[in-house]
Amino acid sequence: MASALLSKTTSDWCVNLLCPRYPSPPPILSHPPTLLLTWRPFRDFFSTKRLSTFLAMDGSKAGPLKELPLGIDATTEEEYASQSKLLQEFTSISSIDKAWIFKSDSGIGSQAMFSISQPNLLANKRKKFILSSHISRESNNSVNFQWAPFPVEMMGVSVIVPSPSGAKLLVVRNPENESPCQFEIWGRAQVEKEFHIPQSVHGSVYADGWFQGISWNSDETLVAYVAEEPSPSKPTFTGQGYKKGSSTEKDFGNWKGQGDWKEEWGETYAGKRQPALFVININSGEAQAVKGIEKSLSVGQVVWAPPVRGSHQYLVFVGWSEGTRKLGIKYCFNRPCALYAVRAPNFESEADGPELKDNSTEDVPVVNLTQSISSAFYPRFSPDGKFLSFLSARSSVDSGAHSATDSLHRIDWPIDGLLSSSAKIVDVVPVVMCAEDGSFPGLYWSSFLSNPWLSDGCTMIITSIWGSCQVILSVNVLSGEVIRISPTDSNSSWSVLTLDGDNVVAVSSSPVDVPHIKYGYLVDKESKSTAWSWLNVPSPTNECSEKVKSLLSSLQFSIMKIPLRDVSDSVTKGAAKPIEAIFVSSKTKRNDPFDPLIVILHGGPHSVSLSSFSKSLAFLSSIGFNLFIVNYRGSLGFGEEALQSLLGKVGSQDVNDVLVAIDHVIDLGLASPSKLAVLGGSHGGFLTTHLIGQAPDKFVAAAARNPVCNLALMVGTTDIPDWIYVEAYGSESKNSFTDAPSAEHLTLFQSKSPIAHVSKVKTPTLFLLGAQDLRVPVSTGLQYARALKERGVPVKVIVFPNDTHAIERPQSDFESFLNIGVWFKKYLS
């Protein structure tokens, strides 16, 4: 057959294949059989098996065809292979997540325990480890960390929480099915207690970092925590129909109906039941739900109130009311919340303690401690128990922006234990509207340690954002004094891990430096000096491969200030200030005068790109790209006026800010206008797809992860429809959004969307989409990608079937950035 086919003329091919629509191939006899594989009718007619047989019958030296993965051709396969090896080296770098300090048995120095994690690509999970160290101060200018030889993997562990004294460790293992939740109490050398809490009591313990709250009481006999409420009873049916007296128990002779649908808190909380408050007695293993809390209130961030002799113990928690519906809460600080106090359950073991004034826990009202403020979270009691400090996102709640400038407050705590809902709220650190150059810009995304206090009992050590950097601050809760204690001459980002007495264990990193542990101390405690000194701590966590070290050492970064153009006289002072961008480049010139430049845009929009280490971005830097990471107006860290200026102006002000920044870096001679690509996710994807439409000749290639492409389509399917109203109309619309938008609303949303400019797009674009995304549903990205295909624009789409908005599962994140690297190499090389 093969020889007969090869003797045919070109016209015979078209007749035999019944495909006259295909362009004619070159004369067959003048080309080897392998060349025929590139001709479409030949490929369409013959299966891979037939082709292999054909080549073998022809006597060709070529073996059986190697079938390439979908979406990869022979040209890009080598690029995939080489880039994937390098990306794996970056991916394997471990992350430092948390740390705890304990007193040493000898009384000399202290013991540290670090929680570190590392992606496991084969298992598609993150491995968690504990790495221990002994800390000793040898002199004022040196510290010694003696590390354990190896870390210990914490398999199946959801969360760990040491007791205040460090004598016990709570280890929680959440079930992956209907099994009980497992609580373990560890001592120094063994597991002392193990309890299994059945699903009829509660579901998984929240370990999400937001609702999550696990707190030991002062005598370390009780632990308060937040877990999913038990599964509700559902209707039961048998062969004869509905069975009365439904229960949660399973029976092979019946089946369960679905029952009423219940609202959830949106993105990442799909399938999670309402967070509720529980207390477990670690002596008996008895777990009780805390009574008196309204069912409509979701609880989180619980802490024990200071004990009062002869009185009941109280718990303080954050409560979110769902109102008419639950809107997405992940990354959304504009959800009203308050601090509440509730009486803790009594256990029989408490009978040995002081006689209580009232043994009843029924009908005791839950006290709202912060009625006069629209937001209150992260409660922390002072060491002496005299006051309660907390953060507030009232700027977010009051304006509708999903994140904004935070404020810090305190209330005095009654020493007699008699609580009041009218306690005076003292403003400690107010919202900063417009910061002068180099001055404190306000609190942002601040995170609190479980014990953030120095020994004076009134100074907290916290992490916050200052421009494009993450910094460590000391805040005096009585005077309101705020001091930046991480180095002011450092453009790196810093984050506090834990406190060692009055000293700080922190982690520092930059776009070109992997995370390193630092040890900070006050230079002169006796004087009123506020100067801090920081020591480098050699650590196994600093390690990475020699290849990665070499590549990172060849890179440099700077933070640019970029003046705005054509600023209106009507804008506020803070909104007229320069924006910032992080520029990452090679220290040495490569072959071409200019390296290709990737413009990187963060999501939100009220988020920020920090000068911290990102494995994915470091990978892109290491394969020959310069990075230009723009913090446009609306980003966190630059004052409230600049942030609020974006509301109602998305798709115009933010787009113009990015274009001004790009022109600036080109004018400095640091980039070529013919070698630009753009990359963004979420609102960064909104900007990416806007830019390739509004500036269609500017970018050679683009990539978008879960991009917001059509607000009119998204408003009916997202978990945050209010976000669309506020960003499109402005803060005045925060209370007027509806799940039934009018034609006028939809018209405006369409006009503000990238889809309005799709007809002008020429740029080849890669789309990376999470099929389980509730924030920016996959339909919006697919619609835009199909519209580009319809117009002949090169498009590649990868959908990750089990990923949510962040596309953060290890395999998905890996494949995502591998494809970004290959895509940009294809069009920018």
PDB file of N, CA and C in Angstrom, residues 18-48:
ATOM      1  N   LEU A  18     -10.738  12.490  -0.709  1.00  0.00           N
ATOM      2  CA  LEU A  18     -12.010  13.203  -0.746  1.00  0.00           C
ATOM      3  C   LEU A  18     -11.944  14.531   0.014  1.00  0.00           C
ATOM      4  N   CYS A  19     -10.809  15.216  -0.121  1.00  0.00           N
ATOM      5  CA  CYS A  19     -10.607  16.479   0.595  1.00  0.00           C
ATOM      6  C   CYS A  19     -10.135  17.562  -0.366  1.00  0.00           C
ATOM      7  N   PRO A  20     -10.935  17.931  -1.370  1.00  0.00           N
ATOM      8  CA  PRO A  20     -10.488  18.934  -2.318  1.00  0.00           C
ATOM      9  C   PRO A  20     -10.296  20.309  -1.673  1.00  0.00           C
ATOM     10  N   ARG A  21     -10.815  20.504  -0.433  1.00  0.00           N
ATOM     11  CA  ARG A  21     -10.673  21.820   0.202  1.00  0.00           C
ATOM     12  C   ARG A  21      -9.263  22.064   0.730  1.00  0.00           C
ATOM     13  N   TYR A  22      -8.477  20.978   0.904  1.00  0.00           N
ATOM     14  CA  TYR A  22      -7.138  21.176   1.443  1.00  0.00           C
ATOM     15  C   TYR A  22      -6.205  21.713   0.366  1.00  0.00           C
ATOM     16  N   PRO A  23      -5.237  22.537   0.725  1.00  0.00           N
ATOM     17  CA  PRO A  23      -4.234  22.972  -0.238  1.00  0.00           C
ATOM     18  C   PRO A  23      -3.421  21.771  -0.693  1.00  0.00           C
ATOM     19  N   SER A  24      -2.979  21.803  -1.918  1.00  0.00           N
ATOM     20  CA  SER A  24      -2.234  20.673  -2.471  1.00  0.00           C
ATOM     21  C   SER A  24      -0.852  20.590  -1.853  1.00  0.00           C
ATOM     22  N   PRO A  25      -0.399  19.352  -1.605  1.00  0.00           N
ATOM     23  CA  PRO A  25       0.951  19.181  -1.069  1.00  0.00           C
ATOM     24  C   PRO A  25       1.966  19.253  -2.196  1.00  0.00           C
ATOM     25  N   PRO A  26       3.227  19.339  -1.836  1.00  0.00           N
ATOM     26  CA  PRO A  26       4.276  19.286  -2.862  1.00  0.00           C
ATOM     27  C   PRO A  26       4.262  17.919  -3.524  1.00  0.00           C
ATOM     28  N   PRO A  27       4.884  17.782  -4.706  1.00  0.00           N
ATOM     29  CA  PRO A  27       4.943  16.454  -5.365  1.00  0.00           C
ATOM     30  C   PRO A  27       5.470  15.403  -4.403  1.00  0.00           C
ATOM     31  N   ILE A  28       4.763  14.306  -4.313  1.00  0.00           N
ATOM     32  CA  ILE A  28       5.052  13.302  -3.299  1.00  0.00           C
ATOM     33  C   ILE A  28       6.422  12.676  -3.478  1.00  0.00           C
ATOM     34  N   LEU A  29       6.780  12.360  -4.719  1.00  0.00           N
ATOM     35  CA  LEU A  29       8.013  11.620  -4.947  1.00  0.00           C
ATOM     36  C   LEU A  29       9.255  12.426  -4.596  1.00  0.00           C
ATOM     37  N   SER A  30       9.103  13.760  -4.485  1.00  0.00           N
ATOM     38  CA  SER A  30      10.274  14.580  -4.183  1.00  0.00           C
ATOM     39  C   SER A  30      10.437  14.823  -2.681  1.00  0.00           C
ATOM     40  N   HIS A  31       9.561  14.209  -1.858  1.00  0.00           N
ATOM     41  CA  HIS A  31       9.625  14.423  -0.410  1.00  0.00           C
ATOM     42  C   HIS A  31       9.596  13.088   0.310  1.00  0.00           C
ATOM     43  N   PRO A  32      10.350  12.955   1.384  1.00  0.00           N
ATOM     44  CA  PRO A  32      10.330  11.706   2.155  1.00  0.00           C
ATOM     45  C   PRO A  32       8.982  11.537   2.859  1.00  0.00           C
ATOM     46  N   PRO A  33       8.614  10.318   3.199  1.00  0.00           N
ATOM     47  CA  PRO A  33       7.317  10.067   3.834  1.00  0.00           C
ATOM     48  C   PRO A  33       7.104  10.855   5.120  1.00  0.00           C
ATOM     49  N   THR A  34       8.190  11.080   5.891  1.00  0.00           N
ATOM     50  CA  THR A  34       8.016  11.795   7.159  1.00  0.00           C
ATOM     51  C   THR A  34       7.502  13.202   6.943  1.00  0.00           C
ATOM     52  N   LEU A  35       7.802  13.827   5.796  1.00  0.00           N
ATOM     53  CA  LEU A  35       7.325  15.182   5.538  1.00  0.00           C
ATOM     54  C   LEU A  35       5.812  15.212   5.358  1.00  0.00           C
ATOM     55  N   LEU A  36       5.254  14.074   4.905  1.00  0.00           N
ATOM     56  CA  LEU A  36       3.810  14.017   4.696  1.00  0.00           C
ATOM     57  C   LEU A  36       3.044  14.223   6.005  1.00  0.00           C
ATOM     58  N   LEU A  37       3.700  13.930   7.116  1.00  0.00           N
ATOM     59  CA  LEU A  37       3.011  14.025   8.403  1.00  0.00           C
ATOM     60  C   LEU A  37       2.622  15.454   8.724  1.00  0.00           C
ATOM     61  N   THR A  38       3.268  16.417   8.082  1.00  0.00           N
ATOM     62  CA  THR A  38       2.926  17.820   8.362  1.00  0.00           C
ATOM     63  C   THR A  38       1.762  18.295   7.524  1.00  0.00           C
ATOM     64  N   TRP A  39       1.332  17.454   6.549  1.00  0.00           N
ATOM     65  CA  TRP A  39       0.218  17.859   5.677  1.00  0.00           C
ATOM     66  C   TRP A  39      -1.086  17.395   6.301  1.00  0.00           C
ATOM     67  N   ARG A  40      -2.024  18.323   6.488  1.00  0.00           N
ATOM     68  CA  ARG A  40      -3.228  18.079   7.277  1.00  0.00           C
ATOM     69  C   ARG A  40      -4.083  16.930   6.766  1.00  0.00           C
ATOM     70  N   PRO A  41      -4.372  16.810   5.434  1.00  0.00           N
ATOM     71  CA  PRO A  41      -5.223  15.688   5.004  1.00  0.00           C
ATOM     72  C   PRO A  41      -4.619  14.339   5.320  1.00  0.00           C
ATOM     73  N   PHE A  42      -3.286  14.275   5.230  1.00  0.00           N
ATOM     74  CA  PHE A  42      -2.626  13.013   5.544  1.00  0.00           C
ATOM     75  C   PHE A  42      -2.835  12.660   7.015  1.00  0.00           C
ATOM     76  N   ARG A  43      -2.660  13.660   7.897  1.00  0.00           N
ATOM     77  CA  ARG A  43      -2.840  13.425   9.331  1.00  0.00           C
ATOM     78  C   ARG A  43      -4.281  13.051   9.642  1.00  0.00           C
ATOM     79  N   ASP A  44      -5.221  13.736   8.983  1.00  0.00           N
ATOM     80  CA  ASP A  44      -6.631  13.489   9.275  1.00  0.00           C
ATOM     81  C   ASP A  44      -7.062  12.087   8.850  1.00  0.00           C
ATOM     82  N   PHE A  45      -6.495  11.614   7.738  1.00  0.00           N
ATOM     83  CA  PHE A  45      -6.943  10.336   7.187  1.00  0.00           C
ATOM     84  C   PHE A  45      -6.354   9.144   7.922  1.00  0.00           C
ATOM     85  N   PHE A  46      -5.104   9.279   8.321  1.00  0.00           N
ATOM     86  CA  PHE A  46      -4.425   8.130   8.914  1.00  0.00           C
ATOM     87  C   PHE A  46      -4.362   8.265  10.434  1.00  0.00           C
ATOM     88  N   SER A  47      -4.672   7.206  11.125  1.00  0.00           N
ATOM     89  CA  SER A  47      -4.468   7.174  12.569  1.00  0.00           C
ATOM     90  C   SER A  47      -2.987   7.025  12.848  1.00  0.00           C
ATOM     91  N   THR A  48      -2.585   7.244  14.085  1.00  0.00           N
ATOM     92  CA  THR A  48      -1.174   7.075  14.453  1.00  0.00           C
ATOM     93  C   THR A  48      -0.704   5.663  14.155  1.00  0.00           C
TER      94      THR A  48
END
